[in-house]
Amino acid sequence: MCPGSFDPVTNGHLDIIGRCAELYDEVVVAVFVNESKTSLFTVDERREMLAEATEQWANVQVDAFQGLVVDYCQARQIPVIVKGLRAVSDFDYELQMAQMNRGLAGVDTLFMPTNPEYSFLASSLVREISKWGGDVSSLVPPLVCKRLGDRHHGGAV
Ligand code: PNS
């Protein structure tokens, strides 16, 4: 499973999801509520955008959940979490979560290095650039670009 906030899904997320879809028979991408972050899109909106952006992979399912990632994995007998790593700076936090999740429920996490093309990419930057009228069309899929434009500027990005 690939858990995340996906607020909104970016081309960096899709790179990881697509590579997981080639490696695994089934992939679940789940939108989690991260209460330490303020969100631009509702969980339902994020889920809708993910579903549309991952349509090309028949073995990818999209879901949403509030609670612990490991509870979700245990309820659905999902044995592994895959997380993308953009840079060493992601590693501390991700290692801590991976060790906690393994300790809590025996669920392992595998790290996949992101394509270097996306190593600078973050949903928070996409939200900020779009808010101030910058062009995010190379960073997110077209449907997300449109939603960002609608949300911030009533149409134009
Ligand atoms: O895209 P993000 O914001 O980096 O994703 C973080 C996410 C949603 C994967 C993380 O906040 C998370 O796992 N939230 C669910 C609650 C949980 O399981 N917390 C315990 C982690 S040890």
PDB file of C-alpha atoms and ligand atoms in Angstrom:
ATOM      1  CA  MET A   1       0.000   0.000   0.000  1.00  0.00           C
ATOM      2  CA  CYS A   2       1.019   3.569  -0.674  1.00  0.00           C
ATOM      3  CA  PRO A   3      -0.302   5.853   2.089  1.00  0.00           C
ATOM      4  CA  GLY A   4      -0.099   9.643   1.988  1.00  0.00           C
ATOM      5  CA  SER A   5      -1.866  12.961   2.308  1.00  0.00           C
ATOM      6  CA  PHE A   6      -1.990  13.501  -1.479  1.00  0.00           C
ATOM      7  CA  ASP A   7      -3.079  17.152  -1.123  1.00  0.00           C
ATOM      8  CA  PRO A   8      -2.957  17.058  -4.117  1.00  0.00           C
ATOM      9  CA  VAL A   9      -1.425  14.053  -5.925  1.00  0.00           C
ATOM     10  CA  THR A  10       1.681  15.089  -7.902  1.00  0.00           C
ATOM     11  CA  ASN A  11       3.684  13.570 -10.760  1.00  0.00           C
ATOM     12  CA  GLY A  12       6.177  12.437  -8.091  1.00  0.00           C
ATOM     13  CA  HIS A  13       3.498  10.362  -6.342  1.00  0.00           C
ATOM     14  CA  LEU A  14       2.362   8.944  -9.687  1.00  0.00           C
ATOM     15  CA  ASP A  15       5.923   7.909 -10.517  1.00  0.00           C
ATOM     16  CA  ILE A  16       6.071   5.816  -7.322  1.00  0.00           C
ATOM     17  CA  ILE A  17       2.526   4.431  -7.740  1.00  0.00           C
ATOM     18  CA  GLY A  18       3.193   3.443 -11.353  1.00  0.00           C
ATOM     19  CA  ARG A  19       6.409   1.648 -10.441  1.00  0.00           C
ATOM     20  CA  CYS A  20       4.593  -0.188  -7.614  1.00  0.00           C
ATOM     21  CA  ALA A  21       1.882  -1.198 -10.088  1.00  0.00           C
ATOM     22  CA  GLU A  22       4.570  -2.901 -12.176  1.00  0.00           C
ATOM     23  CA  LEU A  23       6.141  -4.643  -9.167  1.00  0.00           C
ATOM     24  CA  TYR A  24       3.043  -5.844  -7.305  1.00  0.00           C
ATOM     25  CA  ASP A  25      -0.141  -7.664  -8.336  1.00  0.00           C
ATOM     26  CA  GLU A  26      -2.283  -5.261  -6.330  1.00  0.00           C
ATOM     27  CA  VAL A  27      -1.610  -1.767  -5.043  1.00  0.00           C
ATOM     28  CA  VAL A  28      -3.827   0.202  -2.664  1.00  0.00           C
ATOM     29  CA  VAL A  29      -3.282   3.953  -2.575  1.00  0.00           C
ATOM     30  CA  ALA A  30      -4.937   5.424   0.497  1.00  0.00           C
ATOM     31  CA  VAL A  31      -5.519   9.033   1.446  1.00  0.00           C
ATOM     32  CA  PHE A  32      -4.851   9.488   5.157  1.00  0.00           C
ATOM     33  CA  VAL A  33      -5.903  12.402   7.285  1.00  0.00           C
ATOM     34  CA  ASN A  34      -2.730  13.964   8.678  1.00  0.00           C
ATOM     35  CA  GLU A  35      -3.966  16.213  11.470  1.00  0.00           C
ATOM     36  CA  SER A  36      -0.672  18.103  11.701  1.00  0.00           C
ATOM     37  CA  LYS A  37      -1.198  19.512   8.212  1.00  0.00           C
ATOM     38  CA  THR A  38      -3.803  21.989   6.979  1.00  0.00           C
ATOM     39  CA  SER A  39      -5.347  20.797   3.754  1.00  0.00           C
ATOM     40  CA  LEU A  40      -6.427  22.549   0.569  1.00  0.00           C
ATOM     41  CA  PHE A  41      -8.613  19.710  -0.729  1.00  0.00           C
ATOM     42  CA  THR A  42     -11.067  17.547   1.215  1.00  0.00           C
ATOM     43  CA  VAL A  43     -10.288  13.852   1.582  1.00  0.00           C
ATOM     44  CA  ASP A  44     -13.040  13.070  -0.957  1.00  0.00           C
ATOM     45  CA  GLU A  45     -11.594  15.512  -3.489  1.00  0.00           C
ATOM     46  CA  ARG A  46      -8.100  14.065  -3.031  1.00  0.00           C
ATOM     47  CA  ARG A  47      -9.453  10.561  -3.459  1.00  0.00           C
ATOM     48  CA  GLU A  48     -11.345  11.536  -6.631  1.00  0.00           C
ATOM     49  CA  MET A  49      -8.243  13.125  -8.163  1.00  0.00           C
ATOM     50  CA  LEU A  50      -6.146  10.060  -7.303  1.00  0.00           C
ATOM     51  CA  ALA A  51      -8.741   7.697  -8.783  1.00  0.00           C
ATOM     52  CA  GLU A  52      -8.755   9.636 -12.046  1.00  0.00           C
ATOM     53  CA  ALA A  53      -4.967  10.015 -12.185  1.00  0.00           C
ATOM     54  CA  THR A  54      -4.383   6.278 -11.598  1.00  0.00           C
ATOM     55  CA  GLU A  55      -7.049   5.018 -14.048  1.00  0.00           C
ATOM     56  CA  GLN A  56      -4.285   3.791 -16.370  1.00  0.00           C
ATOM     57  CA  TRP A  57      -3.248   1.080 -13.867  1.00  0.00           C
ATOM     58  CA  ALA A  58      -5.918  -1.630 -13.560  1.00  0.00           C
ATOM     59  CA  ASN A  59      -4.298  -3.100 -10.422  1.00  0.00           C
ATOM     60  CA  VAL A  60      -4.362   0.159  -8.443  1.00  0.00           C
ATOM     61  CA  GLN A  61      -7.259   0.807  -6.051  1.00  0.00           C
ATOM     62  CA  VAL A  62      -7.815   4.116  -4.306  1.00  0.00           C
ATOM     63  CA  ASP A  63      -9.262   4.456  -0.819  1.00  0.00           C
ATOM     64  CA  ALA A  64      -9.364   6.855   2.133  1.00  0.00           C
ATOM     65  CA  PHE A  65      -9.000   6.184   5.830  1.00  0.00           C
ATOM     66  CA  GLN A  66      -8.791   8.011   9.115  1.00  0.00           C
ATOM     67  CA  GLY A  67      -6.622   6.209  11.631  1.00  0.00           C
ATOM     68  CA  LEU A  68      -3.391   4.279  11.703  1.00  0.00           C
ATOM     69  CA  VAL A  69      -1.818   2.977   8.495  1.00  0.00           C
ATOM     70  CA  VAL A  70      -1.060  -0.322  10.240  1.00  0.00           C
ATOM     71  CA  ASP A  71      -4.716  -0.795  11.286  1.00  0.00           C
ATOM     72  CA  TYR A  72      -5.717  -0.338   7.666  1.00  0.00           C
ATOM     73  CA  CYS A  73      -3.040  -2.833   6.542  1.00  0.00           C
ATOM     74  CA  GLN A  74      -4.017  -5.425   9.147  1.00  0.00           C
ATOM     75  CA  ALA A  75      -7.741  -5.201   8.374  1.00  0.00           C
ATOM     76  CA  ARG A  76      -7.010  -5.841   4.689  1.00  0.00           C
ATOM     77  CA  GLN A  77      -4.068  -8.215   5.130  1.00  0.00           C
ATOM     78  CA  ILE A  78      -1.705  -5.862   3.322  1.00  0.00           C
ATOM     79  CA  PRO A  79       1.869  -7.005   4.077  1.00  0.00           C
ATOM     80  CA  VAL A  80       3.922  -4.054   2.896  1.00  0.00           C
ATOM     81  CA  ILE A  81       3.912  -0.266   2.788  1.00  0.00           C
ATOM     82  CA  VAL A  82       5.907   1.419   0.010  1.00  0.00           C
ATOM     83  CA  LYS A  83       7.159   4.970   0.543  1.00  0.00           C
ATOM     84  CA  GLY A  84       9.016   7.175  -1.915  1.00  0.00           C
ATOM     85  CA  LEU A  85      12.189   8.906  -0.740  1.00  0.00           C
ATOM     86  CA  ARG A  86      13.122  12.153  -2.471  1.00  0.00           C
ATOM     87  CA  ALA A  87      16.293  12.947  -0.550  1.00  0.00           C
ATOM     88  CA  VAL A  88      18.147  12.099   2.647  1.00  0.00           C
ATOM     89  CA  SER A  89      15.999  14.718   4.388  1.00  0.00           C
ATOM     90  CA  ASP A  90      12.953  12.436   4.002  1.00  0.00           C
ATOM     91  CA  PHE A  91      14.779   9.536   5.553  1.00  0.00           C
ATOM     92  CA  ASP A  92      14.758  10.432   9.284  1.00  0.00           C
ATOM     93  CA  TYR A  93      10.997  10.803   9.519  1.00  0.00           C
ATOM     94  CA  GLU A  94      10.266   7.877   7.216  1.00  0.00           C
ATOM     95  CA  LEU A  95      12.664   5.562   9.070  1.00  0.00           C
ATOM     96  CA  GLN A  96      11.027   6.480  12.370  1.00  0.00           C
ATOM     97  CA  MET A  97       7.540   5.744  10.999  1.00  0.00           C
ATOM     98  CA  ALA A  98       8.723   2.507   9.351  1.00  0.00           C
ATOM     99  CA  GLN A  99      10.251   1.240  12.603  1.00  0.00           C
ATOM    100  CA  MET A 100       7.178   2.259  14.591  1.00  0.00           C
ATOM    101  CA  ASN A 101       4.838   0.562  12.113  1.00  0.00           C
ATOM    102  CA  ARG A 102       6.901  -2.626  12.168  1.00  0.00           C
ATOM    103  CA  GLY A 103       6.935  -2.562  15.979  1.00  0.00           C
ATOM    104  CA  LEU A 104       3.197  -1.892  16.207  1.00  0.00           C
ATOM    105  CA  ALA A 105       1.968  -4.506  13.792  1.00  0.00           C
ATOM    106  CA  GLY A 106       4.839  -6.289  12.029  1.00  0.00           C
ATOM    107  CA  VAL A 107       4.055  -4.419   8.803  1.00  0.00           C
ATOM    108  CA  ASP A 108       7.216  -3.742   6.810  1.00  0.00           C
ATOM    109  CA  THR A 109       8.010  -0.612   4.809  1.00  0.00           C
ATOM    110  CA  LEU A 110      10.060  -0.632   1.618  1.00  0.00           C
ATOM    111  CA  PHE A 111      11.608   2.602   0.371  1.00  0.00           C
ATOM    112  CA  MET A 112      11.681   3.469  -3.295  1.00  0.00           C
ATOM    113  CA  PRO A 113      13.942   6.311  -4.452  1.00  0.00           C
ATOM    114  CA  THR A 114      11.998   8.859  -6.460  1.00  0.00           C
ATOM    115  CA  ASN A 115      12.935   9.642 -10.000  1.00  0.00           C
ATOM    116  CA  PRO A 116      15.483  12.513  -9.623  1.00  0.00           C
ATOM    117  CA  GLU A 117      13.288  14.533 -11.962  1.00  0.00           C
ATOM    118  CA  TYR A 118      10.868  14.851  -9.011  1.00  0.00           C
ATOM    119  CA  SER A 119      13.281  15.088  -6.086  1.00  0.00           C
ATOM    120  CA  PHE A 120      12.305  18.713  -5.381  1.00  0.00           C
ATOM    121  CA  LEU A 121       8.588  18.154  -5.751  1.00  0.00           C
ATOM    122  CA  ALA A 122       6.189  18.449  -2.807  1.00  0.00           C
ATOM    123  CA  SER A 123       2.419  18.951  -2.631  1.00  0.00           C
ATOM    124  CA  SER A 124       2.991  21.906  -0.280  1.00  0.00           C
ATOM    125  CA  LEU A 125       5.094  23.685  -2.950  1.00  0.00           C
ATOM    126  CA  VAL A 126       2.512  22.920  -5.626  1.00  0.00           C
ATOM    127  CA  ARG A 127      -0.220  24.475  -3.440  1.00  0.00           C
ATOM    128  CA  GLU A 128       1.870  27.574  -2.818  1.00  0.00           C
ATOM    129  CA  ILE A 129       2.965  28.072  -6.440  1.00  0.00           C
ATOM    130  CA  SER A 130      -0.574  27.631  -7.661  1.00  0.00           C
ATOM    131  CA  LYS A 131      -1.958  29.991  -5.013  1.00  0.00           C
ATOM    132  CA  TRP A 132       0.245  32.798  -6.304  1.00  0.00           C
ATOM    133  CA  GLY A 133      -0.543  32.100  -9.953  1.00  0.00           C
ATOM    134  CA  GLY A 134       2.605  30.123 -10.859  1.00  0.00           C
ATOM    135  CA  ASP A 135       2.564  27.403 -13.504  1.00  0.00           C
ATOM    136  CA  VAL A 136       2.321  23.900 -12.034  1.00  0.00           C
ATOM    137  CA  SER A 137       1.396  22.120 -15.264  1.00  0.00           C
ATOM    138  CA  SER A 138       4.678  20.171 -15.375  1.00  0.00           C
ATOM    139  CA  LEU A 139       4.345  19.074 -11.724  1.00  0.00           C
ATOM    140  CA  VAL A 140       0.845  17.596 -11.508  1.00  0.00           C
ATOM    141  CA  PRO A 141      -1.489  15.736 -13.881  1.00  0.00           C
ATOM    142  CA  PRO A 142      -3.778  17.969 -16.013  1.00  0.00           C
ATOM    143  CA  LEU A 143      -6.897  17.176 -13.949  1.00  0.00           C
ATOM    144  CA  VAL A 144      -5.154  18.358 -10.766  1.00  0.00           C
ATOM    145  CA  CYS A 145      -3.869  21.465 -12.540  1.00  0.00           C
ATOM    146  CA  LYS A 146      -7.439  22.327 -13.443  1.00  0.00           C
ATOM    147  CA  ARG A 147      -8.751  21.721  -9.906  1.00  0.00           C
ATOM    148  CA  LEU A 148      -5.999  23.909  -8.457  1.00  0.00           C
ATOM    149  CA  GLY A 149      -6.896  26.666 -10.894  1.00  0.00           C
ATOM    150  CA  ASP A 150     -10.583  26.384 -10.003  1.00  0.00           C
ATOM    151  CA  ARG A 151      -9.835  26.403  -6.272  1.00  0.00           C
ATOM    152  CA  HIS A 152      -7.465  29.350  -6.277  1.00  0.00           C
ATOM    153  CA  HIS A 153      -8.491  31.488  -9.202  1.00  0.00           C
ATOM    154  CA  GLY A 154     -11.924  30.313 -10.324  1.00  0.00           C
ATOM    155  CA  GLY A 155     -10.544  28.840 -13.552  1.00  0.00           C
ATOM    156  CA  ALA A 156      -7.114  30.137 -14.568  1.00  0.00           C
ATOM    157  CA  VAL A 157      -4.008  28.631 -12.922  1.00  0.00           C
TER     158      VAL A 157
HETATM  159  O1  PNS B   1       2.036  12.386   2.378  1.00  0.00           O
HETATM  160  P1  PNS B   1       2.442  12.457   3.825  1.00  0.00           P
HETATM  161  O2  PNS B   1       1.776  13.619   4.526  1.00  0.00           O
HETATM  162  O3  PNS B   1       3.930  12.437   4.022  1.00  0.00           O
HETATM  163  O4  PNS B   1       1.867  11.118   4.489  1.00  0.00           O
HETATM  164  C1  PNS B   1       2.040  10.878   5.851  1.00  0.00           C
HETATM  165  C2  PNS B   1       1.142   9.724   6.280  1.00  0.00           C
HETATM  166  C3  PNS B   1      -0.317  10.021   5.929  1.00  0.00           C
HETATM  167  C4  PNS B   1       1.577   8.456   5.596  1.00  0.00           C
HETATM  168  C5  PNS B   1       1.343   9.636   7.795  1.00  0.00           C
HETATM  169  O5  PNS B   1       0.974  10.830   8.404  1.00  0.00           O
HETATM  170  C6  PNS B   1       0.547   8.501   8.390  1.00  0.00           C
HETATM  171  O6  PNS B   1       0.992   7.377   8.346  1.00  0.00           O
HETATM  172  N1  PNS B   1      -0.651   8.841   8.914  1.00  0.00           N
HETATM  173  C7  PNS B   1      -1.599   7.888   9.421  1.00  0.00           C
HETATM  174  C8  PNS B   1      -1.513   7.773  10.945  1.00  0.00           C
HETATM  175  C9  PNS B   1      -0.435   6.793  11.345  1.00  0.00           C
HETATM  176  O7  PNS B   1      -0.436   5.632  11.009  1.00  0.00           O
HETATM  177  N2  PNS B   1       0.502   7.347  12.140  1.00  0.00           N
HETATM  178  C10 PNS B   1       1.536   6.574  12.763  1.00  0.00           C
HETATM  179  C11 PNS B   1       2.823   6.647  12.005  1.00  0.00           C
HETATM  180  S1  PNS B   1       4.054   5.768  12.909  1.00  0.00           S
END
